[in-house]
Coordinates of C-alpha atoms (C1' of nucleotides) in Angstrom, one line a residue:
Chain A
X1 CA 90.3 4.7 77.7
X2 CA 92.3 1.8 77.6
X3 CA 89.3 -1.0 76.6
X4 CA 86.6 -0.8 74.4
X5 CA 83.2 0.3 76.2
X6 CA 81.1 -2.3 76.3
X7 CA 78.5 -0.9 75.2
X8 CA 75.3 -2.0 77.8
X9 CA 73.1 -5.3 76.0
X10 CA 69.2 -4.5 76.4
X11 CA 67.5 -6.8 79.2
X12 CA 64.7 -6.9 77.3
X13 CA 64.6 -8.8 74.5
X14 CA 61.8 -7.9 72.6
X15 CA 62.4 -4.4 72.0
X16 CA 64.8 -3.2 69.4
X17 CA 68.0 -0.7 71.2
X18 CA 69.7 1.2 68.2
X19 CA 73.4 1.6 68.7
X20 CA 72.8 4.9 68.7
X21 CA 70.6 4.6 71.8
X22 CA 73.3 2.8 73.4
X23 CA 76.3 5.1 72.6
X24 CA 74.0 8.0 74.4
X25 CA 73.4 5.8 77.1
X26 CA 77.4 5.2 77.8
X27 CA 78.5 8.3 76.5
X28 CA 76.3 10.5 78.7
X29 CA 77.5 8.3 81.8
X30 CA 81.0 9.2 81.2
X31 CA 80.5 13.0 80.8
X32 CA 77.9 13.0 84.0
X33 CA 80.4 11.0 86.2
X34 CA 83.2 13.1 85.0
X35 CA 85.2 10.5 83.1
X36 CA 85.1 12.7 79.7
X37 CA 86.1 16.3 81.7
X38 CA 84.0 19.6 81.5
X39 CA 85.4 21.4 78.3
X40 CA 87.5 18.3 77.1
X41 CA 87.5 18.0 73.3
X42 CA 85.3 14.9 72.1
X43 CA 87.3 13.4 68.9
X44 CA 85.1 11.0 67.3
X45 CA 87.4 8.5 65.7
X46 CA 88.6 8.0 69.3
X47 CA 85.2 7.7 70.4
X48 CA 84.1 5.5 68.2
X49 CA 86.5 3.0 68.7
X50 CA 86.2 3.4 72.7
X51 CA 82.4 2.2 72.3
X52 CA 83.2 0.3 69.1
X53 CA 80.6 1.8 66.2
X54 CA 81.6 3.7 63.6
X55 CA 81.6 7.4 63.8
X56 CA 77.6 7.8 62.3
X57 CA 75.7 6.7 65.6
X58 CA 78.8 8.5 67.8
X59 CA 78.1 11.7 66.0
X60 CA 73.8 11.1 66.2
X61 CA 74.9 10.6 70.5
X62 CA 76.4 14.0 70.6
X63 CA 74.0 15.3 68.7
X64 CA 71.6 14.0 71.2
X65 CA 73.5 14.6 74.3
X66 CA 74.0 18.2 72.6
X67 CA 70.1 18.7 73.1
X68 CA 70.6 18.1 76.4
X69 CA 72.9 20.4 77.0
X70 CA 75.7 18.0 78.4
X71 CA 77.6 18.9 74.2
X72 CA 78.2 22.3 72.9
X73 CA 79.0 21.4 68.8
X74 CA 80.9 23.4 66.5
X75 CA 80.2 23.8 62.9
X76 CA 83.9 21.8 61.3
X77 CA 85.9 22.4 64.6
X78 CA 84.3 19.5 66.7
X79 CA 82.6 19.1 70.1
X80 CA 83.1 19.3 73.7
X81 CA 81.7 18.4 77.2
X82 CA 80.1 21.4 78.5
X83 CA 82.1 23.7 80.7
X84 CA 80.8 23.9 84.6
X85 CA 80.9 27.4 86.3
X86 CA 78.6 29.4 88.4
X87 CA 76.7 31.5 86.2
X88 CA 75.3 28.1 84.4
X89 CA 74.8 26.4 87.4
X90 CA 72.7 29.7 88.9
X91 CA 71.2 29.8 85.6
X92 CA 70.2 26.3 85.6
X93 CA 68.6 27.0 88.7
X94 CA 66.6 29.9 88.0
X95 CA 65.4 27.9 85.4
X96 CA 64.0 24.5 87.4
X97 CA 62.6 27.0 90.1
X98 CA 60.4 28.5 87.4
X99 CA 59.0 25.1 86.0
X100 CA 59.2 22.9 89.0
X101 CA 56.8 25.5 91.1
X102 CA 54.7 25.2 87.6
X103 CA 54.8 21.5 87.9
X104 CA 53.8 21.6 91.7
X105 CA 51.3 23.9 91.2
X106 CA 49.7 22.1 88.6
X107 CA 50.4 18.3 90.4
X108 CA 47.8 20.5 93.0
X109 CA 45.1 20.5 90.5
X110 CA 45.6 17.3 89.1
X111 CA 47.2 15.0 90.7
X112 CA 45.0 11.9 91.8
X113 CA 44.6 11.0 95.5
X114 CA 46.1 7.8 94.7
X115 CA 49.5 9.6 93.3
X116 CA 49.7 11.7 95.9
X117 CA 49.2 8.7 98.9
X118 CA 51.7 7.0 97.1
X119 CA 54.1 9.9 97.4
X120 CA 53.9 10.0 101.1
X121 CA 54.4 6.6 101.7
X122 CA 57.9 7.1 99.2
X123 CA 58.6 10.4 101.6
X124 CA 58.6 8.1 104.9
X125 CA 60.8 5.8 102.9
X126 CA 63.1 8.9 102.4
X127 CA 62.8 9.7 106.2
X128 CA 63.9 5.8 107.3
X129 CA 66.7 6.4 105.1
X130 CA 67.8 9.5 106.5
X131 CA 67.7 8.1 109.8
X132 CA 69.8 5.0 109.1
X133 CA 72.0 7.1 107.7
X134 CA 72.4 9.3 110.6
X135 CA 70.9 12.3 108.9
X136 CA 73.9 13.4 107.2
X137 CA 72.7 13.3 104.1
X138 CA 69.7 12.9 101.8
X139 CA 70.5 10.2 99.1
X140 CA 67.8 9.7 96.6
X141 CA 70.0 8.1 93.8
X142 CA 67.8 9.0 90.8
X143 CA 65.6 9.7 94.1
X144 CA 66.5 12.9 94.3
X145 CA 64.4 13.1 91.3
X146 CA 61.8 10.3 92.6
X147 CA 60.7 13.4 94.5
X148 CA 60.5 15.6 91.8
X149 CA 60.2 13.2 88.9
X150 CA 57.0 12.1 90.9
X151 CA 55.9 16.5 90.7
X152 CA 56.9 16.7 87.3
X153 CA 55.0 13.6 86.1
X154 CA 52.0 14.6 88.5
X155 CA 51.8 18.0 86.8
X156 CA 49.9 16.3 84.0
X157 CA 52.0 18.4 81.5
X158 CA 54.5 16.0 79.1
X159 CA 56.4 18.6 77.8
X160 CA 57.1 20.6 81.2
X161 CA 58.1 17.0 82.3
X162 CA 60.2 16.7 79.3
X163 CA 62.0 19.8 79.6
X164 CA 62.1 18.7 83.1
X165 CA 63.4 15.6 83.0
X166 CA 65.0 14.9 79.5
X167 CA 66.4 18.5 78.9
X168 CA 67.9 19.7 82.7
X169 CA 68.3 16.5 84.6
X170 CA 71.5 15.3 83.2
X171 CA 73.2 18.7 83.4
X172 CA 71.6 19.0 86.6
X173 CA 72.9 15.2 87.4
X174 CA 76.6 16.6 86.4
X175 CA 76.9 20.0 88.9
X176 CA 75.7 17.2 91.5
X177 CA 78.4 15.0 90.7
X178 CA 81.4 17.2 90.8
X179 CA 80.0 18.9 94.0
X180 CA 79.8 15.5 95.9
X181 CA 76.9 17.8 97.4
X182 CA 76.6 15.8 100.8
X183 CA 73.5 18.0 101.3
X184 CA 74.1 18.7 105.1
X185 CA 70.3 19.8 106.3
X186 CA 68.5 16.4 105.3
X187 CA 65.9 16.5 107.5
X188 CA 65.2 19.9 106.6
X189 CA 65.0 18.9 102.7
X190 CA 62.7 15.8 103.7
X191 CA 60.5 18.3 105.3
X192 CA 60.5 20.9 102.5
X193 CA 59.3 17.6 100.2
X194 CA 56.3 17.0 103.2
X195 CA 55.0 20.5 103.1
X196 CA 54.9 20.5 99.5
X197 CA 53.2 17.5 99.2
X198 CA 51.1 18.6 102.3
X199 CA 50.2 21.8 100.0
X200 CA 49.3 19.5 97.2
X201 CA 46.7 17.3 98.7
X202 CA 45.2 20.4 99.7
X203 CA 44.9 21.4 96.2
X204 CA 46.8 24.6 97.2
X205 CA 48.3 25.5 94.4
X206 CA 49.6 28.9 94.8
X207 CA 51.0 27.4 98.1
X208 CA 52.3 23.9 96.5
X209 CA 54.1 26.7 94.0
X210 CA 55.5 28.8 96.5
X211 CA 57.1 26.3 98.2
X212 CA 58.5 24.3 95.7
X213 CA 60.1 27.6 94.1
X214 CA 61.7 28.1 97.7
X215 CA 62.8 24.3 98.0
X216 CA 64.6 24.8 94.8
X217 CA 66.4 28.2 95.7
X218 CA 67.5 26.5 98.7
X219 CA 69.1 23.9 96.8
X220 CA 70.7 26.4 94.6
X221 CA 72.3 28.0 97.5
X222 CA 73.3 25.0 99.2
X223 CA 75.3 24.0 96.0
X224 CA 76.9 27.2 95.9
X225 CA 78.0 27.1 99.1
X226 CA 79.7 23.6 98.7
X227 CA 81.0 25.0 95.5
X228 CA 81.9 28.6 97.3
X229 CA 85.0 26.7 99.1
X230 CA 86.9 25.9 96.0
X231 CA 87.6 28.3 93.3
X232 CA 84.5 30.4 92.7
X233 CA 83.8 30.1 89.0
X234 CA 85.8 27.4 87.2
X235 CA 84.6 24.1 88.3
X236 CA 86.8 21.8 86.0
X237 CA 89.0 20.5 89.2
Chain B
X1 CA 57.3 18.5 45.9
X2 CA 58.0 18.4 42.5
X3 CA 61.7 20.0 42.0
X4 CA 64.3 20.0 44.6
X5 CA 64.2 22.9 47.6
X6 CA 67.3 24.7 46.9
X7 CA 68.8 25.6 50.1
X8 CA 69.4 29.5 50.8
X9 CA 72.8 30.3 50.2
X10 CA 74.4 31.3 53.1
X11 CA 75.4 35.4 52.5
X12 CA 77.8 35.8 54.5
X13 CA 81.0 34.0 53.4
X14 CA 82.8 34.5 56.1
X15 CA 81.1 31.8 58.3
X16 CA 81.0 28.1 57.0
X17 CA 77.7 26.7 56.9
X18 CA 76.9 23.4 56.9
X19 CA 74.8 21.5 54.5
X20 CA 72.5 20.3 58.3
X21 CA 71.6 23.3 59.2
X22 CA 70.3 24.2 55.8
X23 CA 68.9 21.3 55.7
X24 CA 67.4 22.0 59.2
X25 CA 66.2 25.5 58.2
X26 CA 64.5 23.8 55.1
X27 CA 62.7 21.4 57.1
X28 CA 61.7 23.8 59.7
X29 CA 60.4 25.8 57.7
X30 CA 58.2 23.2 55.8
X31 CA 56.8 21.8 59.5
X32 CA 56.0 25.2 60.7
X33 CA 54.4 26.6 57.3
X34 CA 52.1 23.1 57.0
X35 CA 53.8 22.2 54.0
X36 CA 54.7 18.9 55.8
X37 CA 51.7 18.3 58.1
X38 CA 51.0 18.0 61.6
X39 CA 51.2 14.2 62.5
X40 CA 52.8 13.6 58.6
X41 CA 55.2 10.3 58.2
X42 CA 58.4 11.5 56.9
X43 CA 60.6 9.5 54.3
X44 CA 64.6 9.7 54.6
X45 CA 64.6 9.0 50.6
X46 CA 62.2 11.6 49.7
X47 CA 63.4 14.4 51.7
X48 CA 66.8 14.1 50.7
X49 CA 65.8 13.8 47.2
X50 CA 63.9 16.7 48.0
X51 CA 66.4 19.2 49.1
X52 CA 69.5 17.4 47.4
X53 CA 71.5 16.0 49.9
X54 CA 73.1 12.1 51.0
X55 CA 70.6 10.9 54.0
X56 CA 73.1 11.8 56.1
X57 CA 72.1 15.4 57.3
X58 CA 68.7 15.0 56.8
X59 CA 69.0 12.4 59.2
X60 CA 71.1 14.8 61.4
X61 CA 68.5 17.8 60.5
X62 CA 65.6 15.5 61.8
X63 CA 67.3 14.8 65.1
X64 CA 67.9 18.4 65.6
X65 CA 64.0 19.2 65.1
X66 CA 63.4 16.0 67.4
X67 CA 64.9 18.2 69.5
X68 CA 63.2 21.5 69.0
X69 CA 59.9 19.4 69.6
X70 CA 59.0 19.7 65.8
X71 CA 59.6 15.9 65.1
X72 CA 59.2 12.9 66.8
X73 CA 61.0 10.4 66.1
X74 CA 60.8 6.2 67.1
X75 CA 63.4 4.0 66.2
X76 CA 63.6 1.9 63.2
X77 CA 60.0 2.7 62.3
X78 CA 60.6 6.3 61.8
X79 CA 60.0 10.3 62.0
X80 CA 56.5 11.9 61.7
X81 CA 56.0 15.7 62.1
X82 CA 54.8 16.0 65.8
X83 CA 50.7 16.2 65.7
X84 CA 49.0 19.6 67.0
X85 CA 46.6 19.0 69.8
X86 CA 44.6 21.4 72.3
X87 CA 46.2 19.5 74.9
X88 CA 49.9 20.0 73.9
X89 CA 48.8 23.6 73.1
X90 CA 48.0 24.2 76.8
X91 CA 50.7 22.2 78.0
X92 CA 52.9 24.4 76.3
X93 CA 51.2 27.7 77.4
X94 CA 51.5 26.3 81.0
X95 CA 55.3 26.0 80.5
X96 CA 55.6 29.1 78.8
X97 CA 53.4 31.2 81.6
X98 CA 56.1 29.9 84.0
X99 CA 59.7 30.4 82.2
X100 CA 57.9 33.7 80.8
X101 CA 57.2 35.0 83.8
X102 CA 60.4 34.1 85.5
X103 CA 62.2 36.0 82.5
X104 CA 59.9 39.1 83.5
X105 CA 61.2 38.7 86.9
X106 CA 64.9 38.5 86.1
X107 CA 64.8 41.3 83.5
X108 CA 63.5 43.5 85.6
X109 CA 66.2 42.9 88.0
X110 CA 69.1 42.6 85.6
X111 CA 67.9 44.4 82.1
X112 CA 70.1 47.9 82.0
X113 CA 68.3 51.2 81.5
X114 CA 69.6 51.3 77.7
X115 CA 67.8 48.3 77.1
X116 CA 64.7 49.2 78.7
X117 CA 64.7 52.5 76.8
X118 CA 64.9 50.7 73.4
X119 CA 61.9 48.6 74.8
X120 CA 59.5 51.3 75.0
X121 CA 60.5 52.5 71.5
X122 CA 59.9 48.8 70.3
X123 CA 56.6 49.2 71.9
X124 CA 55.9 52.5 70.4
X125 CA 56.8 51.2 67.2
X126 CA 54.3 48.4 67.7
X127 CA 52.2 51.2 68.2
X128 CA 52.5 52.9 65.6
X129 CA 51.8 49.6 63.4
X130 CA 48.3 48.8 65.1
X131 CA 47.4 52.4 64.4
X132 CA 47.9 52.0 60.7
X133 CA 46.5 48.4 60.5
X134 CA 43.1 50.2 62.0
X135 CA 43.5 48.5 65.3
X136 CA 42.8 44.7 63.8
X137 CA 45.6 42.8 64.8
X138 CA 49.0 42.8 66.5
X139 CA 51.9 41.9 63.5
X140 CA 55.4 41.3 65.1
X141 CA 56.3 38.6 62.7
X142 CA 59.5 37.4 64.6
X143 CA 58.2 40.6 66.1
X144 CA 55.6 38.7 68.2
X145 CA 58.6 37.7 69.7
X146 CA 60.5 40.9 69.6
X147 CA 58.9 41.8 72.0
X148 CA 59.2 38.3 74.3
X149 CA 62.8 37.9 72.6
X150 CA 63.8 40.9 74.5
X151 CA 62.5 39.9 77.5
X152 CA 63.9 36.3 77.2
X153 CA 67.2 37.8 76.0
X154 CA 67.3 40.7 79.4
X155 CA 66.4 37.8 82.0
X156 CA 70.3 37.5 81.3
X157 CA 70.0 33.6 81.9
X158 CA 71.1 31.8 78.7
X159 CA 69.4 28.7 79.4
X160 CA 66.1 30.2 80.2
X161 CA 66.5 31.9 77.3
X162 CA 67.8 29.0 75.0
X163 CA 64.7 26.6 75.9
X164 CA 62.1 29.4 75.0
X165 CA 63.6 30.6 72.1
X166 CA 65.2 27.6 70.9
X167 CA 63.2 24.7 72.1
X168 CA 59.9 26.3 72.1
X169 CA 59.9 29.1 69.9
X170 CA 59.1 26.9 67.0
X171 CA 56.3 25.1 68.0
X172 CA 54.7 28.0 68.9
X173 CA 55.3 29.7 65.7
X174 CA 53.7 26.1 64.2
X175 CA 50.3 26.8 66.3
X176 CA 50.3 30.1 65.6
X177 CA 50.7 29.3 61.9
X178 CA 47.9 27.1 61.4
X179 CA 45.5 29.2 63.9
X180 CA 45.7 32.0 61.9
X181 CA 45.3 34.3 64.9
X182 CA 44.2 37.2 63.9
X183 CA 44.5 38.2 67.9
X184 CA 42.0 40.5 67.8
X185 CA 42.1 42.5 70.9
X186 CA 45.8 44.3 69.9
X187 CA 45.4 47.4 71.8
X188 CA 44.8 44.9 74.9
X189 CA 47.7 42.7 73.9
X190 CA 50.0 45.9 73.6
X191 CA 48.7 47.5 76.6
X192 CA 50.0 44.5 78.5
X193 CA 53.4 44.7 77.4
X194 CA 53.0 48.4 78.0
X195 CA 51.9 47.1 82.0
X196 CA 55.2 44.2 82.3
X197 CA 57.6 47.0 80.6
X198 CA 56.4 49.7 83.2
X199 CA 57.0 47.2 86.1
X200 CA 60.5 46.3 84.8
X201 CA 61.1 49.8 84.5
X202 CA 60.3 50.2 88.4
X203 CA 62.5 46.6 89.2
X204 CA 59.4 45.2 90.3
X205 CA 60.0 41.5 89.4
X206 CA 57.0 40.2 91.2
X207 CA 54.7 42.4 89.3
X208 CA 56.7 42.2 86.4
X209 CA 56.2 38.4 86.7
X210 CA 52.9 38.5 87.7
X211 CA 51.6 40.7 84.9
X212 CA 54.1 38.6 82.0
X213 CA 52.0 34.9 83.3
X214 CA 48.5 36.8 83.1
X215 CA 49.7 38.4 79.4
X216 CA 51.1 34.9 78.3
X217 CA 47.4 32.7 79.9
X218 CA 45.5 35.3 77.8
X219 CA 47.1 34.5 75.0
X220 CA 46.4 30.7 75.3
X221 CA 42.7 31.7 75.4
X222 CA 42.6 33.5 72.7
X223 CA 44.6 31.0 70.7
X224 CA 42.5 28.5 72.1
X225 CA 39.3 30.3 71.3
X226 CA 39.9 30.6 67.6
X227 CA 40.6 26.4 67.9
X228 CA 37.3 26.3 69.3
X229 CA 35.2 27.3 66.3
X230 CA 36.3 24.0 64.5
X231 CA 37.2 20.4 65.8
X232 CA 38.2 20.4 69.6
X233 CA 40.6 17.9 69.4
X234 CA 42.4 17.9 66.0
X235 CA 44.5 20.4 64.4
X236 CA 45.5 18.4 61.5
X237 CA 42.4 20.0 58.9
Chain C
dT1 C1' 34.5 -13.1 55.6
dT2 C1' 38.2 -12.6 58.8
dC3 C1' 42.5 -13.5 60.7
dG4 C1' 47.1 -15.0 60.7
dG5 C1' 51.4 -16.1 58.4
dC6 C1' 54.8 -15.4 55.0
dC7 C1' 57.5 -12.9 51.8
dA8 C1' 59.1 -9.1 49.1
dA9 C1' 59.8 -4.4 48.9
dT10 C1' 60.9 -0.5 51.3
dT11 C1' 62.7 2.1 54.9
dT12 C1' 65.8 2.9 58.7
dG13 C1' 70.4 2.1 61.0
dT14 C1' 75.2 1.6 60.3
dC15 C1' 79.5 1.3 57.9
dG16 C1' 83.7 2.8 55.7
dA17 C1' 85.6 5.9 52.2
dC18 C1' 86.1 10.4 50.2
dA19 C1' 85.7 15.6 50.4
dA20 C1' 86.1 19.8 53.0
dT21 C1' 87.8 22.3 56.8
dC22 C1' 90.7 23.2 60.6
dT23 C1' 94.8 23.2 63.5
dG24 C1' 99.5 23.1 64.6
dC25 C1' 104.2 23.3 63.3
dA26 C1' 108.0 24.8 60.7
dA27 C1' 110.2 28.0 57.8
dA28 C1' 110.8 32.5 55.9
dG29 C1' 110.6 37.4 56.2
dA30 C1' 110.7 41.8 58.7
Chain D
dT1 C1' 113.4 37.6 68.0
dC2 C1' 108.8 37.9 66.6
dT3 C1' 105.3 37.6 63.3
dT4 C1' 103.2 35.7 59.3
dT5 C1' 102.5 32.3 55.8
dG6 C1' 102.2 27.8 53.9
dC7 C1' 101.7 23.0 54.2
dA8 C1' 100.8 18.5 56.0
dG9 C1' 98.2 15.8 59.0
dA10 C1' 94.2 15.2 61.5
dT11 C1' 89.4 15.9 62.2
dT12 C1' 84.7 16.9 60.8
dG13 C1' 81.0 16.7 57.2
dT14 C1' 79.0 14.0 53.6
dC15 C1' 78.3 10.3 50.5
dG16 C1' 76.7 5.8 48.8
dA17 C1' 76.5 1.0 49.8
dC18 C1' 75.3 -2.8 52.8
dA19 C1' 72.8 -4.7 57.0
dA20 C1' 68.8 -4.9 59.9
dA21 C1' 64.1 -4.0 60.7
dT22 C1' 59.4 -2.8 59.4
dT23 C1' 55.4 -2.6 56.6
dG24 C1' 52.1 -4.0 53.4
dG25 C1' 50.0 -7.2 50.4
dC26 C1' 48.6 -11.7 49.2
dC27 C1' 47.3 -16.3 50.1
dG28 C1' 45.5 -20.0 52.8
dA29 C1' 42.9 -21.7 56.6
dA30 C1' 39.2 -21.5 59.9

DNA sequence: TTCGGCCAATTTGTCGACAATCTGCAAAGA
DNA sequence: TCTTTGCAGATTGTCGACAAATTGGCCGAA
């Protein structure tokens, strides 16, 4: 916090990026990769001079990032970046498994052949990844979510996708960053991602469901396991 | 829109309310009741003419409905109330099938006996209401979502609950609202809940969750029935 | 008649100042 | 010494003005 923030110049000239927009952008990046703590206080004056705007399109970023659950606001005592323990992070969970087997099961039904070849070809990307990497672990960048952004848009459903994608990810993006989840078992997640997709071209939706809810679950446990060798509930390290 | 909305006074004095989330109550409420229509353009000078506040929180109230789904909003050329379509209508009974019938599931293995027990007598007051309305319809005003409130609220998963009640709740009420539903079929409607109380009673989260998706698919036809007597498409009459 | 360009009016985004509320510290009282 | 109260400073909420972008209407050219 030492130099203003630049905030990032659109690459594309000939659409119009509030400052707002770009405040979110650079604000959410800081709280995701830990640079603004779980539970700090956000002060706006400080803020707004960090990304250099005045305090009206700081306070319409944390209004935003507070619909994405990344902000908890209170009414004339302020803001601050959400607080990480286990109960949200189950919670969070419990919550994906539900509407990513919805998404999976409906990406069965309507999902276009061309989609879903597509999809394989981006799962044996995944798999000469993993085994340059020597299967330790199962980097997908925003890949991670190519996977499942791929379900969620494939569902055919915007605002599951939205809730999805807009709402969770970025909370979900935050638990994965602290827990510097090196996901051990990468060929076994690759392979969940293949039988789902396996149950999808087969327009086996109930199974496409089943397995997706199990594929999530397993996640779940596998961050609570990472997350089971440090203090079990506070994870503001 | 002749004189301005008064905002309701807040009656407790105790708690500080802000002039936003009057603001955002007011506008809610006009979205959901059709007062400002589906798919309407809405103007920053008007409104805040209209309930007599700076453009300030009306700004800040509109990006909270953004949130909530009600408004959407694109940059520098404006808000419109979001436009009502059979297609979002399913898409949001498909995402409320799944987190509803995950929030069966987890109620019925984590709602205690007390709560269950005031369940049934909710039902049997629901009961009692049909009976004197001679069977016509099922009334729950917010009590449509008593019913689903306690569930959402017993899943004891805060998020879960947060994006149905919070996120989605609204919507829903704006659908409802301009359907008219008369649901017909209340004795049905109450059985059901009778049928997903009885399996949470028994901790049977499968059935429970089974039985809440079936309950929650019905009442997409239904609603989508009524829709089909006039235009397919459009909502906006 | 239709389409494109230009301009003025309006709306949306942002700014900085003022008003309202909260928080922390110091002093006084028990 | 501990607790309570009051005050000052800081922060949050709101206001109105200015800047930037959009929209609609009119006029001219094809």
């Amino acid at each position: 916090m030492q130099i203003v923030d630049k905030l990032a110049e659109s690459t594309v000239q000939s659409t119009t990026v509030t400052l707002t927009e770009r405040v979110t952008d650079a604000l959410q990046h800081a709280i995701v990769t830990g640079d603004l703590a779980p539970g700090a206080k956000l002060n706006e004056p400080e803020l707004a001079r960090r990304f250099g705007v005045s305090r009206g399109p700081l306070r319409e970023a944390i209004s935003r990032l507070e619909a994405r659950r990344l902000i908890r606001v209170i009414a004339n005592a302020g803001a601050r970046v959400v607080a990480l323990d286990t109960g949200q992070l189950i919670a969070l969970f419990e919550t994906r498994e539900a509407l990513e087997g919805q998404a999976a099961r409906l990406a069965a039904e309507r999902m276009d052949t061309a989609a879903i070849e597509e999809l394989r070809l981006l799962l044996d990307r995944h798999a000469a990844a993993i085994s340059a990497d020597g299967g330790r672990a199962y980097y997908q960048d925003e890949g991670d979510y190519d996977f499942h952004y791929r379900i969620a848009h494939g569902a055919g459903n915007p605002l599951l996708a939205g809730i999805l994608l807009d709402d969770l990810y970025q909370l979900l993006r935050m638990y994965r960053f602290r827990l510097s989840a090196a996901h051990g078992r990468a060929e076994q997640a690759l392979a969940e991602h293949g039988q789902i997709l396996a149950a999808i071209a087969e327009r086996d939706g109930a199974l496409a469901e089943l397995l997706m809810r199990r594929h999530v679950a397993r996640g779940a446990a596998r961050l609570t396991d990472v997350q089971g060798q440090g203090k079990k509930d506070d994870l503001s390290l």
